[in-house]
Amino acid sequence: MSVWIEIQRNISQVQGREFVVCDRKSVGGGSINQAYQISDSQHSYFVKLNQASKVAMFEAEAAGLKEMHASQSIRVPKPLSWGTAAGQSYIILEWIPFGHGDTQAWFAMGQQLAAMHRQAHDQGFGWHQNNTIGDTPQRNPWTSNWGEFFTEHRIHYQLQLAQRNGGHFRQGDVLLDQSPALLAHPVTSSLVHGDLWSGNAAFSQAGEPIILDPATYYGDREVDIAMTELFGGFPPAFYQGYQETWPLAEGYQQRKILYNLYHILNHFNLFGGGYASQAQRMIEQVVAMV
Ligand code: ADP
């Protein structure tokens, strides 16, 4: 069965009314999957496709979006379903026509992200399933100690991957020794987006904040704010909205470098090149803090 027939059948079943694709358009801007808008005369859906072996990635994305949606704090595209057909995996989401965010909308995004971060988990840090960051596996075993979780399952994991990819970072061992102590602060468990760069933040046509394409888990809320600062930063209104709702704790500026090192190591593992020297500089900065 063609993947599109299966998707059509799936949407009809979930929505309880017949859906027949009349129009299919490619959507650009993604980094991993092929994305499409599919429509009949009345409704549109957003579909991402990949090879069948990537179905777990879509399963985890749908679960992450559901968890964020259930927190009733910030809008995310609602997932309809996911699966495999004809050698491909797919995820179907609500289609949201995107608009533009003014200062007020960015302020609201900061407030609503802080509200999402208020959702804690009594098992601490991790999640009930593993997921991916970009195309890289992301392990989320429940761990009560945040410093241990981030050191082992974020930094150590990426450093090991980097070694297999031919990246050898000086002072990696020192960093791993120091990292738990650097992260020992009064941290609470927060539902985080996990991959919050500007490409994963948007607004509806009514200016409602939306976050998408998450790498969800329960962690230190600072990881999301750190990532917003990594590639140029979000507008100042976003940080004002966040800080007015739930101010960041002392020491964030130091921890931020370690939090963003995770993404730079991941970029090295995905794309190689100049990310190696950026990661090395960050490792040295972190080690020099102690
Ligand atoms: P990838 O997983 O390949 O990185 P994304 O989830 O980032 O793909 O989606 C690619 C692009 O499609 C986004 O940058 C955004 O512009 C658009 N998009 C994502 N989700 C939706 C949606 N629910 N409705 C409309 N457009 C969307």
PDB file of C-alpha atoms and ligand atoms in Angstrom:
ATOM      1  CA  MET A   1       0.000   0.000   0.000  1.00  0.00           C
ATOM      2  CA  SER A   2       1.378   3.451  -0.837  1.00  0.00           C
ATOM      3  CA  VAL A   3       2.270   5.561   2.178  1.00  0.00           C
ATOM      4  CA  TRP A   4      -0.210   8.234   1.038  1.00  0.00           C
ATOM      5  CA  ILE A   5      -3.129   5.775   0.897  1.00  0.00           C
ATOM      6  CA  GLU A   6      -2.231   4.633   4.422  1.00  0.00           C
ATOM      7  CA  ILE A   7      -2.017   8.259   5.642  1.00  0.00           C
ATOM      8  CA  GLN A   8      -5.376   9.053   4.064  1.00  0.00           C
ATOM      9  CA  ARG A   9      -6.958   6.003   5.719  1.00  0.00           C
ATOM     10  CA  ASN A  10      -5.379   6.910   9.021  1.00  0.00           C
ATOM     11  CA  ILE A  11      -6.635  10.499   9.008  1.00  0.00           C
ATOM     12  CA  SER A  12     -10.152   9.328   8.047  1.00  0.00           C
ATOM     13  CA  GLN A  13     -10.140   6.881  10.947  1.00  0.00           C
ATOM     14  CA  VAL A  14      -8.811   9.321  13.568  1.00  0.00           C
ATOM     15  CA  GLN A  15     -11.098  12.168  12.466  1.00  0.00           C
ATOM     16  CA  GLY A  16     -14.166   9.974  11.956  1.00  0.00           C
ATOM     17  CA  ARG A  17     -14.832  11.402   8.490  1.00  0.00           C
ATOM     18  CA  GLU A  18     -13.514  10.567   5.059  1.00  0.00           C
ATOM     19  CA  PHE A  19     -10.361  12.374   4.046  1.00  0.00           C
ATOM     20  CA  VAL A  20      -9.167  12.162   0.431  1.00  0.00           C
ATOM     21  CA  VAL A  21      -5.976  14.039  -0.482  1.00  0.00           C
ATOM     22  CA  CYS A  22      -6.680  16.608  -3.217  1.00  0.00           C
ATOM     23  CA  ASP A  23      -3.465  18.546  -2.879  1.00  0.00           C
ATOM     24  CA  ARG A  24       0.053  17.797  -1.649  1.00  0.00           C
ATOM     25  CA  LYS A  25       2.743  20.444  -1.288  1.00  0.00           C
ATOM     26  CA  SER A  26       6.329  20.065  -0.155  1.00  0.00           C
ATOM     27  CA  VAL A  27       7.245  22.173   2.903  1.00  0.00           C
ATOM     28  CA  GLY A  28      10.840  23.373   3.305  1.00  0.00           C
ATOM     29  CA  GLY A  29      12.725  24.357   6.438  1.00  0.00           C
ATOM     30  CA  GLY A  30      13.157  20.963   8.108  1.00  0.00           C
ATOM     31  CA  SER A  31      16.533  19.423   8.733  1.00  0.00           C
ATOM     32  CA  ILE A  32      15.814  15.695   8.942  1.00  0.00           C
ATOM     33  CA  ASN A  33      12.639  14.650   7.176  1.00  0.00           C
ATOM     34  CA  GLN A  34      10.653  15.366   4.026  1.00  0.00           C
ATOM     35  CA  ALA A  35       7.683  17.514   5.023  1.00  0.00           C
ATOM     36  CA  TYR A  36       4.338  18.077   3.278  1.00  0.00           C
ATOM     37  CA  GLN A  37       1.065  19.879   3.578  1.00  0.00           C
ATOM     38  CA  ILE A  38      -1.774  17.635   2.436  1.00  0.00           C
ATOM     39  CA  SER A  39      -5.308  18.909   1.967  1.00  0.00           C
ATOM     40  CA  ASP A  40      -8.807  18.060   0.831  1.00  0.00           C
ATOM     41  CA  SER A  41     -11.223  20.867   0.024  1.00  0.00           C
ATOM     42  CA  GLN A  42     -11.665  21.723   3.725  1.00  0.00           C
ATOM     43  CA  HIS A  43      -8.827  20.483   5.928  1.00  0.00           C
ATOM     44  CA  SER A  44      -5.032  20.444   5.871  1.00  0.00           C
ATOM     45  CA  TYR A  45      -2.542  18.263   7.718  1.00  0.00           C
ATOM     46  CA  PHE A  46       1.219  18.388   8.177  1.00  0.00           C
ATOM     47  CA  VAL A  47       3.038  15.155   7.313  1.00  0.00           C
ATOM     48  CA  LYS A  48       6.697  14.190   7.726  1.00  0.00           C
ATOM     49  CA  LEU A  49       8.203  11.143   6.032  1.00  0.00           C
ATOM     50  CA  ASN A  50      11.424   9.221   6.563  1.00  0.00           C
ATOM     51  CA  GLN A  51      12.680   5.694   6.048  1.00  0.00           C
ATOM     52  CA  ALA A  52      10.774   2.959   7.931  1.00  0.00           C
ATOM     53  CA  SER A  53      13.654   2.410  10.399  1.00  0.00           C
ATOM     54  CA  LYS A  54      13.058   5.933  11.807  1.00  0.00           C
ATOM     55  CA  VAL A  55       9.563   5.207  13.077  1.00  0.00           C
ATOM     56  CA  ALA A  56      10.686   5.360  16.736  1.00  0.00           C
ATOM     57  CA  MET A  57      11.723   8.974  16.129  1.00  0.00           C
ATOM     58  CA  PHE A  58       8.168   9.841  15.051  1.00  0.00           C
ATOM     59  CA  GLU A  59       6.651   7.836  17.888  1.00  0.00           C
ATOM     60  CA  ALA A  60       8.745   9.839  20.374  1.00  0.00           C
ATOM     61  CA  GLU A  61       7.936  13.139  18.659  1.00  0.00           C
ATOM     62  CA  ALA A  62       4.207  12.404  18.904  1.00  0.00           C
ATOM     63  CA  ALA A  63       4.570  11.428  22.593  1.00  0.00           C
ATOM     64  CA  GLY A  64       6.557  14.607  23.310  1.00  0.00           C
ATOM     65  CA  LEU A  65       3.990  16.827  21.609  1.00  0.00           C
ATOM     66  CA  LYS A  66       1.198  15.087  23.566  1.00  0.00           C
ATOM     67  CA  GLU A  67       2.998  15.641  26.865  1.00  0.00           C
ATOM     68  CA  MET A  68       3.554  19.314  26.072  1.00  0.00           C
ATOM     69  CA  HIS A  69      -0.034  19.715  24.889  1.00  0.00           C
ATOM     70  CA  ALA A  70      -1.314  18.122  28.113  1.00  0.00           C
ATOM     71  CA  SER A  71       0.588  20.727  30.168  1.00  0.00           C
ATOM     72  CA  GLN A  72      -1.900  23.331  28.830  1.00  0.00           C
ATOM     73  CA  SER A  73       0.740  26.019  28.784  1.00  0.00           C
ATOM     74  CA  ILE A  74       1.905  26.679  25.223  1.00  0.00           C
ATOM     75  CA  ARG A  75       0.518  25.660  21.852  1.00  0.00           C
ATOM     76  CA  VAL A  76       2.158  22.774  19.990  1.00  0.00           C
ATOM     77  CA  PRO A  77       0.920  21.089  16.793  1.00  0.00           C
ATOM     78  CA  LYS A  78      -1.430  18.305  17.852  1.00  0.00           C
ATOM     79  CA  PRO A  79      -0.247  14.873  16.678  1.00  0.00           C
ATOM     80  CA  LEU A  80      -2.868  12.712  14.922  1.00  0.00           C
ATOM     81  CA  SER A  81      -0.884   9.546  14.397  1.00  0.00           C
ATOM     82  CA  TRP A  82       2.320   7.910  13.178  1.00  0.00           C
ATOM     83  CA  GLY A  83       3.299   4.603  11.625  1.00  0.00           C
ATOM     84  CA  THR A  84       4.966   2.841   8.714  1.00  0.00           C
ATOM     85  CA  ALA A  85       3.809   1.834   5.242  1.00  0.00           C
ATOM     86  CA  ALA A  86       5.541   0.930   1.996  1.00  0.00           C
ATOM     87  CA  GLY A  87       9.016   1.106   3.507  1.00  0.00           C
ATOM     88  CA  GLN A  88       8.494   4.577   4.941  1.00  0.00           C
ATOM     89  CA  SER A  89       7.660   5.989   8.359  1.00  0.00           C
ATOM     90  CA  TYR A  90       5.349   8.930   8.812  1.00  0.00           C
ATOM     91  CA  ILE A  91       3.905  11.314  11.377  1.00  0.00           C
ATOM     92  CA  ILE A  92       0.711  13.299  10.847  1.00  0.00           C
ATOM     93  CA  LEU A  93       0.172  16.546  12.742  1.00  0.00           C
ATOM     94  CA  GLU A  94      -2.363  19.311  12.824  1.00  0.00           C
ATOM     95  CA  TRP A  95      -1.529  21.849  10.078  1.00  0.00           C
ATOM     96  CA  ILE A  96      -0.999  25.328  11.502  1.00  0.00           C
ATOM     97  CA  PRO A  97      -0.743  28.259   9.072  1.00  0.00           C
ATOM     98  CA  PHE A  98       2.144  30.242  10.504  1.00  0.00           C
ATOM     99  CA  GLY A  99       2.114  34.026  10.932  1.00  0.00           C
ATOM    100  CA  HIS A 100       4.343  36.586  12.540  1.00  0.00           C
ATOM    101  CA  GLY A 101       5.135  37.333  16.188  1.00  0.00           C
ATOM    102  CA  ASP A 102       5.250  40.960  17.391  1.00  0.00           C
ATOM    103  CA  THR A 103       6.873  42.078  20.671  1.00  0.00           C
ATOM    104  CA  GLN A 104       3.790  41.145  22.672  1.00  0.00           C
ATOM    105  CA  ALA A 105       3.688  37.699  21.091  1.00  0.00           C
ATOM    106  CA  TRP A 106       7.353  37.041  21.932  1.00  0.00           C
ATOM    107  CA  PHE A 107       6.677  38.207  25.512  1.00  0.00           C
ATOM    108  CA  ALA A 108       3.776  35.726  25.674  1.00  0.00           C
ATOM    109  CA  MET A 109       6.033  32.963  24.340  1.00  0.00           C
ATOM    110  CA  GLY A 110       8.442  33.586  27.241  1.00  0.00           C
ATOM    111  CA  GLN A 111       5.574  33.519  29.750  1.00  0.00           C
ATOM    112  CA  GLN A 112       4.065  30.362  28.303  1.00  0.00           C
ATOM    113  CA  LEU A 113       7.381  28.512  28.140  1.00  0.00           C
ATOM    114  CA  ALA A 114       7.911  29.336  31.838  1.00  0.00           C
ATOM    115  CA  ALA A 115       4.432  27.917  32.516  1.00  0.00           C
ATOM    116  CA  MET A 116       5.362  24.707  30.676  1.00  0.00           C
ATOM    117  CA  HIS A 117       8.541  24.486  32.754  1.00  0.00           C
ATOM    118  CA  ARG A 118       6.366  24.472  35.900  1.00  0.00           C
ATOM    119  CA  GLN A 119       5.318  20.934  34.995  1.00  0.00           C
ATOM    120  CA  ALA A 120       7.524  18.645  37.073  1.00  0.00           C
ATOM    121  CA  HIS A 121       7.879  14.868  37.263  1.00  0.00           C
ATOM    122  CA  ASP A 122       8.147  12.998  40.551  1.00  0.00           C
ATOM    123  CA  GLN A 123      10.727  10.609  39.083  1.00  0.00           C
ATOM    124  CA  GLY A 124      13.106  13.516  38.568  1.00  0.00           C
ATOM    125  CA  PHE A 125      15.077  13.843  35.365  1.00  0.00           C
ATOM    126  CA  GLY A 126      14.644  11.804  32.180  1.00  0.00           C
ATOM    127  CA  TRP A 127      11.496  10.572  30.488  1.00  0.00           C
ATOM    128  CA  HIS A 128       9.507   7.384  30.011  1.00  0.00           C
ATOM    129  CA  GLN A 129      11.104   6.883  26.595  1.00  0.00           C
ATOM    130  CA  ASN A 130      14.246   7.652  24.640  1.00  0.00           C
ATOM    131  CA  ASN A 131      14.068  10.043  21.723  1.00  0.00           C
ATOM    132  CA  THR A 132      16.384  11.840  19.297  1.00  0.00           C
ATOM    133  CA  ILE A 133      18.134  15.193  19.074  1.00  0.00           C
ATOM    134  CA  GLY A 134      18.336  15.949  15.384  1.00  0.00           C
ATOM    135  CA  ASP A 135      19.080  12.481  14.098  1.00  0.00           C
ATOM    136  CA  THR A 136      21.141  11.416  17.133  1.00  0.00           C
ATOM    137  CA  PRO A 137      19.720   9.095  19.809  1.00  0.00           C
ATOM    138  CA  GLN A 138      18.957  10.842  23.104  1.00  0.00           C
ATOM    139  CA  ARG A 139      18.789   8.601  26.196  1.00  0.00           C
ATOM    140  CA  ASN A 140      16.402   9.531  28.987  1.00  0.00           C
ATOM    141  CA  PRO A 141      16.627   6.993  31.856  1.00  0.00           C
ATOM    142  CA  TRP A 142      14.953   8.346  35.009  1.00  0.00           C
ATOM    143  CA  THR A 143      17.678   9.726  37.289  1.00  0.00           C
ATOM    144  CA  SER A 144      17.168  11.529  40.597  1.00  0.00           C
ATOM    145  CA  ASN A 145      20.368  13.604  40.355  1.00  0.00           C
ATOM    146  CA  TRP A 146      20.367  16.231  37.618  1.00  0.00           C
ATOM    147  CA  GLY A 147      24.157  16.705  37.440  1.00  0.00           C
ATOM    148  CA  GLU A 148      24.606  12.965  37.030  1.00  0.00           C
ATOM    149  CA  PHE A 149      21.888  12.772  34.377  1.00  0.00           C
ATOM    150  CA  PHE A 150      23.235  15.603  32.235  1.00  0.00           C
ATOM    151  CA  THR A 151      26.876  14.546  32.590  1.00  0.00           C
ATOM    152  CA  GLU A 152      26.281  10.906  31.729  1.00  0.00           C
ATOM    153  CA  HIS A 153      23.376  10.911  29.276  1.00  0.00           C
ATOM    154  CA  ARG A 154      24.053  14.174  27.500  1.00  0.00           C
ATOM    155  CA  ILE A 155      27.771  15.140  27.593  1.00  0.00           C
ATOM    156  CA  HIS A 156      29.427  11.728  28.049  1.00  0.00           C
ATOM    157  CA  TYR A 157      27.140  10.154  25.442  1.00  0.00           C
ATOM    158  CA  GLN A 158      28.007  12.807  22.828  1.00  0.00           C
ATOM    159  CA  LEU A 159      31.732  12.664  23.664  1.00  0.00           C
ATOM    160  CA  GLN A 160      31.728   8.897  23.102  1.00  0.00           C
ATOM    161  CA  LEU A 161      29.915   9.361  19.815  1.00  0.00           C
ATOM    162  CA  ALA A 162      32.399  12.065  18.817  1.00  0.00           C
ATOM    163  CA  GLN A 163      35.291   9.717  19.480  1.00  0.00           C
ATOM    164  CA  ARG A 164      33.729   7.177  17.129  1.00  0.00           C
ATOM    165  CA  ASN A 165      33.354   9.969  14.586  1.00  0.00           C
ATOM    166  CA  GLY A 166      37.043  10.854  14.820  1.00  0.00           C
ATOM    167  CA  GLY A 167      36.700  13.790  17.221  1.00  0.00           C
ATOM    168  CA  HIS A 168      39.213  13.851  20.066  1.00  0.00           C
ATOM    169  CA  PHE A 169      38.654  16.607  22.563  1.00  0.00           C
ATOM    170  CA  ARG A 170      41.309  17.689  25.035  1.00  0.00           C
ATOM    171  CA  GLN A 171      40.229  17.789  28.700  1.00  0.00           C
ATOM    172  CA  GLY A 172      37.088  15.750  28.003  1.00  0.00           C
ATOM    173  CA  ASP A 173      37.797  13.609  31.091  1.00  0.00           C
ATOM    174  CA  VAL A 174      38.360  16.648  33.294  1.00  0.00           C
ATOM    175  CA  LEU A 175      35.080  18.068  32.057  1.00  0.00           C
ATOM    176  CA  LEU A 176      33.223  14.856  32.913  1.00  0.00           C
ATOM    177  CA  ASP A 177      34.744  14.888  36.415  1.00  0.00           C
ATOM    178  CA  GLN A 178      33.795  18.498  37.074  1.00  0.00           C
ATOM    179  CA  SER A 179      30.410  18.618  35.395  1.00  0.00           C
ATOM    180  CA  PRO A 180      28.220  17.091  38.187  1.00  0.00           C
ATOM    181  CA  ALA A 181      29.538  19.639  40.686  1.00  0.00           C
ATOM    182  CA  LEU A 182      29.031  22.511  38.237  1.00  0.00           C
ATOM    183  CA  LEU A 183      25.416  21.471  37.827  1.00  0.00           C
ATOM    184  CA  ALA A 184      24.773  20.976  41.545  1.00  0.00           C
ATOM    185  CA  HIS A 185      22.316  23.805  42.151  1.00  0.00           C
ATOM    186  CA  PRO A 186      18.761  23.824  43.516  1.00  0.00           C
ATOM    187  CA  VAL A 187      17.283  22.514  40.276  1.00  0.00           C
ATOM    188  CA  THR A 188      13.696  21.348  39.899  1.00  0.00           C
ATOM    189  CA  SER A 189      12.436  18.843  37.341  1.00  0.00           C
ATOM    190  CA  SER A 190      10.777  20.692  34.430  1.00  0.00           C
ATOM    191  CA  LEU A 191       9.130  19.539  31.237  1.00  0.00           C
ATOM    192  CA  VAL A 192      11.513  20.905  28.578  1.00  0.00           C
ATOM    193  CA  HIS A 193      11.276  21.213  24.799  1.00  0.00           C
ATOM    194  CA  GLY A 194      14.880  20.076  24.461  1.00  0.00           C
ATOM    195  CA  ASP A 195      15.700  21.552  21.016  1.00  0.00           C
ATOM    196  CA  LEU A 196      14.515  25.136  21.236  1.00  0.00           C
ATOM    197  CA  TRP A 197      16.315  27.012  18.471  1.00  0.00           C
ATOM    198  CA  SER A 198      14.538  29.685  16.421  1.00  0.00           C
ATOM    199  CA  GLY A 199      13.503  27.184  13.694  1.00  0.00           C
ATOM    200  CA  ASN A 200      11.382  25.389  16.292  1.00  0.00           C
ATOM    201  CA  ALA A 201       9.553  28.500  17.520  1.00  0.00           C
ATOM    202  CA  ALA A 202       6.712  30.027  15.507  1.00  0.00           C
ATOM    203  CA  PHE A 203       3.447  31.950  15.730  1.00  0.00           C
ATOM    204  CA  SER A 204      -0.025  31.293  14.406  1.00  0.00           C
ATOM    205  CA  GLN A 205      -1.608  33.875  12.123  1.00  0.00           C
ATOM    206  CA  ALA A 206      -3.311  35.276  15.221  1.00  0.00           C
ATOM    207  CA  GLY A 207       0.117  35.739  16.847  1.00  0.00           C
ATOM    208  CA  GLU A 208      -0.245  32.798  19.238  1.00  0.00           C
ATOM    209  CA  PRO A 209       3.139  31.313  20.277  1.00  0.00           C
ATOM    210  CA  ILE A 210       3.869  27.771  19.063  1.00  0.00           C
ATOM    211  CA  ILE A 211       6.813  25.472  19.704  1.00  0.00           C
ATOM    212  CA  LEU A 212       7.416  22.426  17.520  1.00  0.00           C
ATOM    213  CA  ASP A 213       9.727  19.535  16.686  1.00  0.00           C
ATOM    214  CA  PRO A 214      10.741  18.836  20.316  1.00  0.00           C
ATOM    215  CA  ALA A 215      13.292  16.519  21.937  1.00  0.00           C
ATOM    216  CA  THR A 216      11.190  16.372  25.117  1.00  0.00           C
ATOM    217  CA  TYR A 217      12.324  15.239  28.552  1.00  0.00           C
ATOM    218  CA  TYR A 218      12.260  16.392  32.181  1.00  0.00           C
ATOM    219  CA  GLY A 219      15.364  18.409  32.971  1.00  0.00           C
ATOM    220  CA  ASP A 220      16.711  21.730  34.200  1.00  0.00           C
ATOM    221  CA  ARG A 221      14.556  24.438  32.546  1.00  0.00           C
ATOM    222  CA  GLU A 222      17.760  26.377  31.854  1.00  0.00           C
ATOM    223  CA  VAL A 223      18.567  23.997  28.968  1.00  0.00           C
ATOM    224  CA  ASP A 224      15.756  25.528  26.896  1.00  0.00           C
ATOM    225  CA  ILE A 225      16.734  29.125  27.632  1.00  0.00           C
ATOM    226  CA  ALA A 226      20.395  28.323  26.937  1.00  0.00           C
ATOM    227  CA  MET A 227      19.549  26.899  23.537  1.00  0.00           C
ATOM    228  CA  THR A 228      17.485  29.949  22.562  1.00  0.00           C
ATOM    229  CA  GLU A 229      20.699  31.938  23.054  1.00  0.00           C
ATOM    230  CA  LEU A 230      22.929  29.594  21.056  1.00  0.00           C
ATOM    231  CA  PHE A 231      22.333  30.728  17.469  1.00  0.00           C
ATOM    232  CA  GLY A 232      21.787  34.464  17.756  1.00  0.00           C
ATOM    233  CA  GLY A 233      19.124  34.612  20.451  1.00  0.00           C
ATOM    234  CA  PHE A 234      15.391  35.264  20.555  1.00  0.00           C
ATOM    235  CA  PRO A 235      14.098  38.885  20.763  1.00  0.00           C
ATOM    236  CA  PRO A 236      14.476  40.610  24.197  1.00  0.00           C
ATOM    237  CA  ALA A 237      10.699  40.457  24.809  1.00  0.00           C
ATOM    238  CA  PHE A 238      10.913  36.651  25.006  1.00  0.00           C
ATOM    239  CA  TYR A 239      13.413  36.823  27.903  1.00  0.00           C
ATOM    240  CA  GLN A 240      11.409  39.581  29.617  1.00  0.00           C
ATOM    241  CA  GLY A 241       8.270  37.427  29.483  1.00  0.00           C
ATOM    242  CA  TYR A 242      10.172  34.442  30.831  1.00  0.00           C
ATOM    243  CA  GLN A 243      11.970  36.304  33.638  1.00  0.00           C
ATOM    244  CA  GLU A 244       8.784  38.050  34.797  1.00  0.00           C
ATOM    245  CA  THR A 245       7.069  34.689  35.116  1.00  0.00           C
ATOM    246  CA  TRP A 246       9.899  32.617  36.599  1.00  0.00           C
ATOM    247  CA  PRO A 247      13.290  34.325  36.979  1.00  0.00           C
ATOM    248  CA  LEU A 248      16.383  32.286  36.180  1.00  0.00           C
ATOM    249  CA  ALA A 249      18.583  31.278  39.097  1.00  0.00           C
ATOM    250  CA  GLU A 250      22.044  32.572  39.876  1.00  0.00           C
ATOM    251  CA  GLY A 251      24.825  30.775  38.017  1.00  0.00           C
ATOM    252  CA  TYR A 252      22.820  30.340  34.803  1.00  0.00           C
ATOM    253  CA  GLN A 253      25.429  32.178  32.704  1.00  0.00           C
ATOM    254  CA  GLN A 254      28.055  29.569  33.682  1.00  0.00           C
ATOM    255  CA  ARG A 255      25.822  26.527  33.321  1.00  0.00           C
ATOM    256  CA  LYS A 256      24.614  27.805  29.944  1.00  0.00           C
ATOM    257  CA  ILE A 257      27.972  27.022  28.312  1.00  0.00           C
ATOM    258  CA  LEU A 258      27.838  23.404  29.473  1.00  0.00           C
ATOM    259  CA  TYR A 259      24.193  23.079  28.398  1.00  0.00           C
ATOM    260  CA  ASN A 260      24.963  24.415  24.932  1.00  0.00           C
ATOM    261  CA  LEU A 261      28.080  22.259  24.620  1.00  0.00           C
ATOM    262  CA  TYR A 262      25.659  19.341  24.314  1.00  0.00           C
ATOM    263  CA  HIS A 263      24.165  20.823  21.139  1.00  0.00           C
ATOM    264  CA  ILE A 264      27.543  21.804  19.685  1.00  0.00           C
ATOM    265  CA  LEU A 265      28.885  18.273  20.263  1.00  0.00           C
ATOM    266  CA  ASN A 266      25.731  16.982  18.608  1.00  0.00           C
ATOM    267  CA  HIS A 267      26.302  19.330  15.661  1.00  0.00           C
ATOM    268  CA  PHE A 268      29.840  17.992  15.400  1.00  0.00           C
ATOM    269  CA  ASN A 269      28.446  14.449  15.366  1.00  0.00           C
ATOM    270  CA  LEU A 270      25.836  15.326  12.743  1.00  0.00           C
ATOM    271  CA  PHE A 271      27.729  17.766  10.544  1.00  0.00           C
ATOM    272  CA  GLY A 272      31.436  17.647  11.556  1.00  0.00           C
ATOM    273  CA  GLY A 273      33.588  20.544  10.393  1.00  0.00           C
ATOM    274  CA  GLY A 274      34.085  23.711  12.428  1.00  0.00           C
ATOM    275  CA  TYR A 275      31.918  22.490  15.289  1.00  0.00           C
ATOM    276  CA  ALA A 276      34.974  20.586  16.621  1.00  0.00           C
ATOM    277  CA  SER A 277      36.904  23.763  17.413  1.00  0.00           C
ATOM    278  CA  GLN A 278      33.802  25.429  18.860  1.00  0.00           C
ATOM    279  CA  ALA A 279      33.239  22.411  21.135  1.00  0.00           C
ATOM    280  CA  GLN A 280      36.895  22.416  22.190  1.00  0.00           C
ATOM    281  CA  ARG A 281      36.726  26.125  23.137  1.00  0.00           C
ATOM    282  CA  MET A 282      33.563  25.501  25.165  1.00  0.00           C
ATOM    283  CA  ILE A 283      35.143  22.551  27.005  1.00  0.00           C
ATOM    284  CA  GLU A 284      38.091  24.771  27.948  1.00  0.00           C
ATOM    285  CA  GLN A 285      35.766  27.553  29.122  1.00  0.00           C
ATOM    286  CA  VAL A 286      33.834  25.157  31.345  1.00  0.00           C
ATOM    287  CA  VAL A 287      36.952  23.523  32.795  1.00  0.00           C
ATOM    288  CA  ALA A 288      38.427  26.951  33.557  1.00  0.00           C
ATOM    289  CA  MET A 289      35.413  27.824  35.724  1.00  0.00           C
ATOM    290  CA  VAL A 290      36.346  25.449  38.537  1.00  0.00           C
TER     291      VAL A 290
HETATM  292  P1  ADP B   1      12.276  18.331  10.744  1.00  0.00           P
HETATM  293  O1  ADP B   1      11.793  17.286  11.722  1.00  0.00           O
HETATM  294  O2  ADP B   1      12.677  17.739   9.425  1.00  0.00           O
HETATM  295  O3  ADP B   1      13.330  19.253  11.315  1.00  0.00           O
HETATM  296  P2  ADP B   1      10.186  20.298  11.272  1.00  0.00           P
HETATM  297  O4  ADP B   1       9.279  19.620  12.237  1.00  0.00           O
HETATM  298  O5  ADP B   1      11.134  21.314  11.819  1.00  0.00           O
HETATM  299  O6  ADP B   1      10.990  19.220  10.382  1.00  0.00           O
HETATM  300  O7  ADP B   1       9.265  20.963  10.151  1.00  0.00           O
HETATM  301  C1  ADP B   1       9.803  21.557   8.996  1.00  0.00           C
HETATM  302  C2  ADP B   1       9.128  22.912   8.729  1.00  0.00           C
HETATM  303  O8  ADP B   1       7.742  22.721   8.478  1.00  0.00           O
HETATM  304  C3  ADP B   1       9.192  23.852   9.933  1.00  0.00           C
HETATM  305  O9  ADP B   1      10.329  24.653   9.934  1.00  0.00           O
HETATM  306  C4  ADP B   1       7.930  24.663   9.778  1.00  0.00           C
HETATM  307  O10 ADP B   1       8.163  25.790   8.946  1.00  0.00           O
HETATM  308  C5  ADP B   1       6.972  23.748   9.065  1.00  0.00           C
HETATM  309  N1  ADP B   1       6.005  23.132  10.008  1.00  0.00           N
HETATM  310  C6  ADP B   1       6.311  22.286  11.019  1.00  0.00           C
HETATM  311  N2  ADP B   1       5.207  21.872  11.661  1.00  0.00           N
HETATM  312  C7  ADP B   1       4.168  22.463  11.039  1.00  0.00           C
HETATM  313  C8  ADP B   1       2.736  22.433  11.242  1.00  0.00           C
HETATM  314  N3  ADP B   1       2.181  21.681  12.193  1.00  0.00           N
HETATM  315  N4  ADP B   1       1.964  23.168  10.434  1.00  0.00           N
HETATM  316  C9  ADP B   1       2.536  23.908   9.448  1.00  0.00           C
HETATM  317  N5  ADP B   1       3.851  23.980   9.194  1.00  0.00           N
HETATM  318  C10 ADP B   1       4.679  23.270   9.980  1.00  0.00           C
END
